[in-house]
PDB file of C-alpha atoms in Angstrom:
ATOM      1  CA  UNK Y   1    -128.133 -37.633  78.011  1.00  0.00           C
ATOM      2  CA  UNK Y   2    -124.962 -37.940  75.971  1.00  0.00           C
ATOM      3  CA  UNK Y   3    -124.023 -34.256  75.979  1.00  0.00           C
ATOM      4  CA  UNK Y   4    -123.456 -31.994  78.963  1.00  0.00           C
ATOM      5  CA  UNK Y   5    -126.189 -29.435  79.542  1.00  0.00           C
ATOM      6  CA  UNK Y   6    -125.426 -26.489  81.838  1.00  0.00           C
ATOM      7  CA  UNK Y   7    -127.634 -26.225  84.905  1.00  0.00           C
ATOM      8  CA  UNK Y   8    -130.833 -24.317  84.191  1.00  0.00           C
ATOM      9  CA  UNK Y   9    -130.568 -24.650  80.387  1.00  0.00           C
ATOM     10  CA  UNK Y  10    -133.260 -26.189  78.209  1.00  0.00           C
ATOM     11  CA  UNK Y  11    -131.529 -29.228  76.660  1.00  0.00           C
ATOM     12  CA  UNK Y  12    -133.176 -28.852  73.244  1.00  0.00           C
ATOM     13  CA  UNK Y  13    -132.508 -25.117  72.983  1.00  0.00           C
ATOM     14  CA  UNK Y  14    -128.943 -25.577  74.212  1.00  0.00           C
ATOM     15  CA  UNK Y  15    -128.024 -28.377  71.792  1.00  0.00           C
ATOM     16  CA  UNK Y  16    -129.944 -27.089  68.764  1.00  0.00           C
ATOM     17  CA  UNK Y  17    -129.089 -23.429  69.286  1.00  0.00           C
ATOM     18  CA  UNK Y  18    -126.385 -22.514  71.777  1.00  0.00           C
ATOM     19  CA  UNK Y  19    -123.918 -25.286  70.957  1.00  0.00           C
ATOM     20  CA  UNK Y  20    -124.026 -24.901  67.168  1.00  0.00           C
ATOM     21  CA  UNK Y  21    -125.556 -21.480  66.398  1.00  0.00           C
ATOM     22  CA  UNK Y  22    -124.510 -21.628  62.758  1.00  0.00           C
ATOM     23  CA  UNK Y  23    -126.169 -25.008  62.186  1.00  0.00           C
ATOM     24  CA  UNK Y  24    -128.835 -25.681  64.826  1.00  0.00           C
ATOM     25  CA  UNK Y  25    -131.319 -22.906  63.988  1.00  0.00           C
ATOM     26  CA  UNK Y  26    -131.103 -23.726  60.253  1.00  0.00           C
ATOM     27  CA  UNK Y  27    -131.675 -27.407  61.022  1.00  0.00           C
ATOM     28  CA  UNK Y  28    -134.628 -26.545  63.253  1.00  0.00           C
ATOM     29  CA  UNK Y  29    -136.131 -24.377  60.512  1.00  0.00           C
ATOM     30  CA  UNK Y  30    -135.806 -27.225  58.010  1.00  0.00           C
ATOM     31  CA  UNK Y  31    -137.368 -29.639  60.478  1.00  0.00           C
ATOM     32  CA  UNK Y  32    -140.309 -27.284  61.073  1.00  0.00           C
ATOM     33  CA  UNK Y  33    -140.722 -26.491  57.358  1.00  0.00           C
ATOM     34  CA  UNK Y  34    -141.562 -30.126  56.680  1.00  0.00           C
ATOM     35  CA  UNK Y  35    -144.661 -29.719  58.850  1.00  0.00           C
ATOM     36  CA  UNK Y  36    -145.573 -26.161  57.880  1.00  0.00           C
ATOM     37  CA  UNK Y  37    -145.331 -26.514  54.118  1.00  0.00           C
ATOM     38  CA  UNK Y  38    -146.224 -30.087  53.295  1.00  0.00           C
ATOM     39  CA  UNK Y  39    -148.708 -30.784  50.532  1.00  0.00           C
ATOM     40  CA  UNK Y  40    -148.928 -34.492  51.345  1.00  0.00           C
ATOM     41  CA  UNK Y  41    -152.052 -36.018  52.818  1.00  0.00           C
ATOM     42  CA  UNK Y  42    -152.051 -36.517  56.578  1.00  0.00           C
ATOM     43  CA  UNK Y  43    -152.126 -40.336  56.442  1.00  0.00           C
ATOM     44  CA  UNK Y  44    -149.259 -40.532  53.923  1.00  0.00           C
ATOM     45  CA  UNK Y  45    -147.256 -37.977  55.869  1.00  0.00           C
ATOM     46  CA  UNK Y  46    -147.799 -39.748  59.195  1.00  0.00           C
ATOM     47  CA  UNK Y  47    -147.156 -43.227  57.762  1.00  0.00           C
ATOM     48  CA  UNK Y  48    -143.747 -42.112  56.501  1.00  0.00           C
ATOM     49  CA  UNK Y  49    -142.936 -40.078  59.613  1.00  0.00           C
ATOM     50  CA  UNK Y  50    -143.947 -42.811  62.037  1.00  0.00           C
ATOM     51  CA  UNK Y  51    -142.039 -45.496  60.124  1.00  0.00           C
ATOM     52  CA  UNK Y  52    -138.870 -43.395  60.428  1.00  0.00           C
ATOM     53  CA  UNK Y  53    -139.650 -42.852  64.133  1.00  0.00           C
ATOM     54  CA  UNK Y  54    -140.018 -46.603  64.625  1.00  0.00           C
ATOM     55  CA  UNK Y  55    -136.692 -47.241  62.912  1.00  0.00           C
ATOM     56  CA  UNK Y  56    -134.903 -44.441  64.795  1.00  0.00           C
ATOM     57  CA  UNK Y  57    -136.455 -45.341  68.141  1.00  0.00           C
ATOM     58  CA  UNK Y  58    -136.910 -41.635  68.947  1.00  0.00           C
ATOM     59  CA  UNK Y  59    -139.254 -41.550  71.948  1.00  0.00           C
ATOM     60  CA  UNK Y  60    -140.653 -38.112  71.192  1.00  0.00           C
ATOM     61  CA  UNK Y  61    -141.164 -38.902  67.502  1.00  0.00           C
ATOM     62  CA  UNK Y  62    -143.002 -42.107  68.399  1.00  0.00           C
ATOM     63  CA  UNK Y  63    -145.379 -40.193  70.696  1.00  0.00           C
ATOM     64  CA  UNK Y  64    -145.900 -37.200  68.381  1.00  0.00           C
ATOM     65  CA  UNK Y  65    -148.998 -37.060  66.148  1.00  0.00           C
ATOM     66  CA  UNK Y  66    -149.187 -34.465  63.439  1.00  0.00           C
ATOM     67  CA  UNK Y  67    -152.435 -32.531  63.592  1.00  0.00           C
ATOM     68  CA  UNK Y  68    -154.091 -30.704  60.719  1.00  0.00           C
ATOM     69  CA  UNK Y  69    -157.187 -28.607  61.267  1.00  0.00           C
ATOM     70  CA  UNK Y  70    -157.975 -30.647  64.375  1.00  0.00           C
ATOM     71  CA  UNK Y  71    -157.535 -33.996  62.585  1.00  0.00           C
ATOM     72  CA  UNK Y  72    -155.059 -36.669  63.645  1.00  0.00           C
ATOM     73  CA  UNK Y  73    -154.599 -40.262  62.574  1.00  0.00           C
ATOM     74  CA  UNK Y  74    -156.461 -42.896  64.567  1.00  0.00           C
ATOM     75  CA  UNK Y  75    -154.963 -44.309  67.775  1.00  0.00           C
ATOM     76  CA  UNK Y  76    -154.046 -47.667  66.203  1.00  0.00           C
ATOM     77  CA  UNK Y  77    -152.303 -46.047  63.227  1.00  0.00           C
ATOM     78  CA  UNK Y  78    -148.767 -46.660  64.614  1.00  0.00           C
ATOM     79  CA  UNK Y  79    -149.488 -50.391  64.750  1.00  0.00           C
ATOM     80  CA  UNK Y  80    -150.662 -50.309  61.140  1.00  0.00           C
ATOM     81  CA  UNK Y  81    -147.453 -48.472  60.210  1.00  0.00           C
ATOM     82  CA  UNK Y  82    -145.357 -51.116  61.923  1.00  0.00           C
ATOM     83  CA  UNK Y  83    -147.188 -53.738  59.837  1.00  0.00           C
ATOM     84  CA  UNK Y  84    -147.309 -51.649  56.655  1.00  0.00           C
ATOM     85  CA  UNK Y  85    -146.726 -54.700  54.430  1.00  0.00           C
ATOM     86  CA  UNK Y  86    -149.853 -56.546  55.594  1.00  0.00           C
ATOM     87  CA  UNK Y  87    -152.268 -54.013  57.116  1.00  0.00           C
ATOM     88  CA  UNK Y  88    -155.616 -53.511  55.440  1.00  0.00           C
ATOM     89  CA  UNK Y  89    -155.827 -50.006  56.959  1.00  0.00           C
ATOM     90  CA  UNK Y  90    -153.830 -48.348  54.146  1.00  0.00           C
ATOM     91  CA  UNK Y  91    -154.573 -47.293  50.619  1.00  0.00           C
ATOM     92  CA  UNK Y  92    -151.810 -47.599  48.010  1.00  0.00           C
ATOM     93  CA  UNK Y  93    -150.332 -44.137  48.629  1.00  0.00           C
ATOM     94  CA  UNK Y  94    -150.165 -44.594  52.403  1.00  0.00           C
ATOM     95  CA  UNK Y  95    -148.592 -48.048  52.081  1.00  0.00           C
ATOM     96  CA  UNK Y  96    -146.054 -46.694  49.581  1.00  0.00           C
ATOM     97  CA  UNK Y  97    -145.183 -43.833  51.941  1.00  0.00           C
ATOM     98  CA  UNK Y  98    -144.467 -46.320  54.737  1.00  0.00           C
ATOM     99  CA  UNK Y  99    -142.535 -48.577  52.372  1.00  0.00           C
ATOM    100  CA  UNK Y 100    -140.479 -45.671  51.050  1.00  0.00           C
ATOM    101  CA  UNK Y 101    -139.636 -44.596  54.608  1.00  0.00           C
ATOM    102  CA  UNK Y 102    -138.616 -48.124  55.516  1.00  0.00           C
ATOM    103  CA  UNK Y 103    -136.451 -48.598  52.446  1.00  0.00           C
ATOM    104  CA  UNK Y 104    -135.033 -45.052  52.568  1.00  0.00           C
ATOM    105  CA  UNK Y 105    -133.793 -45.671  56.106  1.00  0.00           C
ATOM    106  CA  UNK Y 106    -132.753 -49.310  55.816  1.00  0.00           C
ATOM    107  CA  UNK Y 107    -132.068 -50.149  52.149  1.00  0.00           C
ATOM    108  CA  UNK Y 108    -131.796 -47.039  50.002  1.00  0.00           C
ATOM    109  CA  UNK Y 109    -129.511 -48.889  47.560  1.00  0.00           C
ATOM    110  CA  UNK Y 110    -132.340 -51.359  46.988  1.00  0.00           C
ATOM    111  CA  UNK Y 111    -134.782 -48.778  45.611  1.00  0.00           C
ATOM    112  CA  UNK Y 112    -135.128 -50.446  42.232  1.00  0.00           C
ATOM    113  CA  UNK Y 113    -136.998 -49.696  39.014  1.00  0.00           C
ATOM    114  CA  UNK Y 114    -140.028 -51.709  40.145  1.00  0.00           C
ATOM    115  CA  UNK Y 115    -140.317 -49.568  43.273  1.00  0.00           C
ATOM    116  CA  UNK Y 116    -139.980 -46.318  41.318  1.00  0.00           C
ATOM    117  CA  UNK Y 117    -142.598 -47.499  38.808  1.00  0.00           C
ATOM    118  CA  UNK Y 118    -145.032 -47.930  41.700  1.00  0.00           C
ATOM    119  CA  UNK Y 119    -144.072 -44.590  43.250  1.00  0.00           C
ATOM    120  CA  UNK Y 120    -144.497 -42.621  40.026  1.00  0.00           C
ATOM    121  CA  UNK Y 121    -147.845 -44.322  39.418  1.00  0.00           C
ATOM    122  CA  UNK Y 122    -149.157 -42.887  42.715  1.00  0.00           C
ATOM    123  CA  UNK Y 123    -147.080 -39.765  43.437  1.00  0.00           C
ATOM    124  CA  UNK Y 124    -146.161 -36.762  41.313  1.00  0.00           C
ATOM    125  CA  UNK Y 125    -142.508 -35.838  40.894  1.00  0.00           C
ATOM    126  CA  UNK Y 126    -143.031 -32.899  43.245  1.00  0.00           C
ATOM    127  CA  UNK Y 127    -144.609 -35.136  45.898  1.00  0.00           C
ATOM    128  CA  UNK Y 128    -141.727 -37.605  45.612  1.00  0.00           C
ATOM    129  CA  UNK Y 129    -139.191 -34.829  46.179  1.00  0.00           C
ATOM    130  CA  UNK Y 130    -141.203 -33.465  49.111  1.00  0.00           C
ATOM    131  CA  UNK Y 131    -141.549 -36.895  50.689  1.00  0.00           C
ATOM    132  CA  UNK Y 132    -137.834 -37.562  50.180  1.00  0.00           C
ATOM    133  CA  UNK Y 133    -136.866 -34.286  51.878  1.00  0.00           C
ATOM    134  CA  UNK Y 134    -139.268 -35.053  54.719  1.00  0.00           C
ATOM    135  CA  UNK Y 135    -137.757 -38.512  55.165  1.00  0.00           C
ATOM    136  CA  UNK Y 136    -134.281 -36.998  55.277  1.00  0.00           C
ATOM    137  CA  UNK Y 137    -135.344 -34.515  57.933  1.00  0.00           C
ATOM    138  CA  UNK Y 138    -137.008 -37.132  60.122  1.00  0.00           C
ATOM    139  CA  UNK Y 139    -134.201 -39.636  59.752  1.00  0.00           C
ATOM    140  CA  UNK Y 140    -131.459 -37.127  60.545  1.00  0.00           C
ATOM    141  CA  UNK Y 141    -133.072 -35.144  63.328  1.00  0.00           C
ATOM    142  CA  UNK Y 142    -134.963 -37.969  65.026  1.00  0.00           C
ATOM    143  CA  UNK Y 143    -131.776 -40.004  65.051  1.00  0.00           C
ATOM    144  CA  UNK Y 144    -129.769 -37.022  66.308  1.00  0.00           C
ATOM    145  CA  UNK Y 145    -132.182 -36.550  69.210  1.00  0.00           C
ATOM    146  CA  UNK Y 146    -132.175 -40.288  69.993  1.00  0.00           C
ATOM    147  CA  UNK Y 147    -128.390 -40.685  69.805  1.00  0.00           C
ATOM    148  CA  UNK Y 148    -127.740 -37.639  71.995  1.00  0.00           C
ATOM    149  CA  UNK Y 149    -130.438 -38.668  74.460  1.00  0.00           C
ATOM    150  CA  UNK Y 150    -132.608 -35.634  73.807  1.00  0.00           C
ATOM    151  CA  UNK Y 151    -135.658 -37.557  72.610  1.00  0.00           C
ATOM    152  CA  UNK Y 152    -137.156 -37.863  76.091  1.00  0.00           C
ATOM    153  CA  UNK Y 153    -136.989 -34.049  76.458  1.00  0.00           C
ATOM    154  CA  UNK Y 154    -137.867 -32.908  72.941  1.00  0.00           C
ATOM    155  CA  UNK Y 155    -140.651 -30.380  72.411  1.00  0.00           C
ATOM    156  CA  UNK Y 156    -141.133 -28.811  69.005  1.00  0.00           C
ATOM    157  CA  UNK Y 157    -141.241 -25.013  69.074  1.00  0.00           C
ATOM    158  CA  UNK Y 158    -144.749 -23.640  68.764  1.00  0.00           C
ATOM    159  CA  UNK Y 159    -146.473 -26.809  70.017  1.00  0.00           C
TER     160      UNK Y 159
END
């Protein structure tokens, strides 16, 4: 842990709430909104989320599986995400979601016209904005939890 947590305090609640009450709760609400209000398909959503988790190295994010109406991605899905370029487990939208996550986190200056032509052929403008906001949330908050050493203790509220 890279921040001091008072004895008896929940590390997540302390860092995300007590330490920065003007920022933490708003950040947590944004983080939760990505899950509560997404319109993206589960496989696309999870491919992008897991790719960011793999890049960030956030232990909790790597273990988490988004569930919708009792459905989750298959157990070997994280391996397919890691090999998003070559897996035969993805349709075009799912592969693009993983690619966008990878490039968003590692080479956002390299998002060229060819990439955007492919994205707009498979995603609506609204879906692109939603996916971009989701990527930003996962990148920022997963990395925050990893850097501060909270990722081994992280539990999302309501889960």
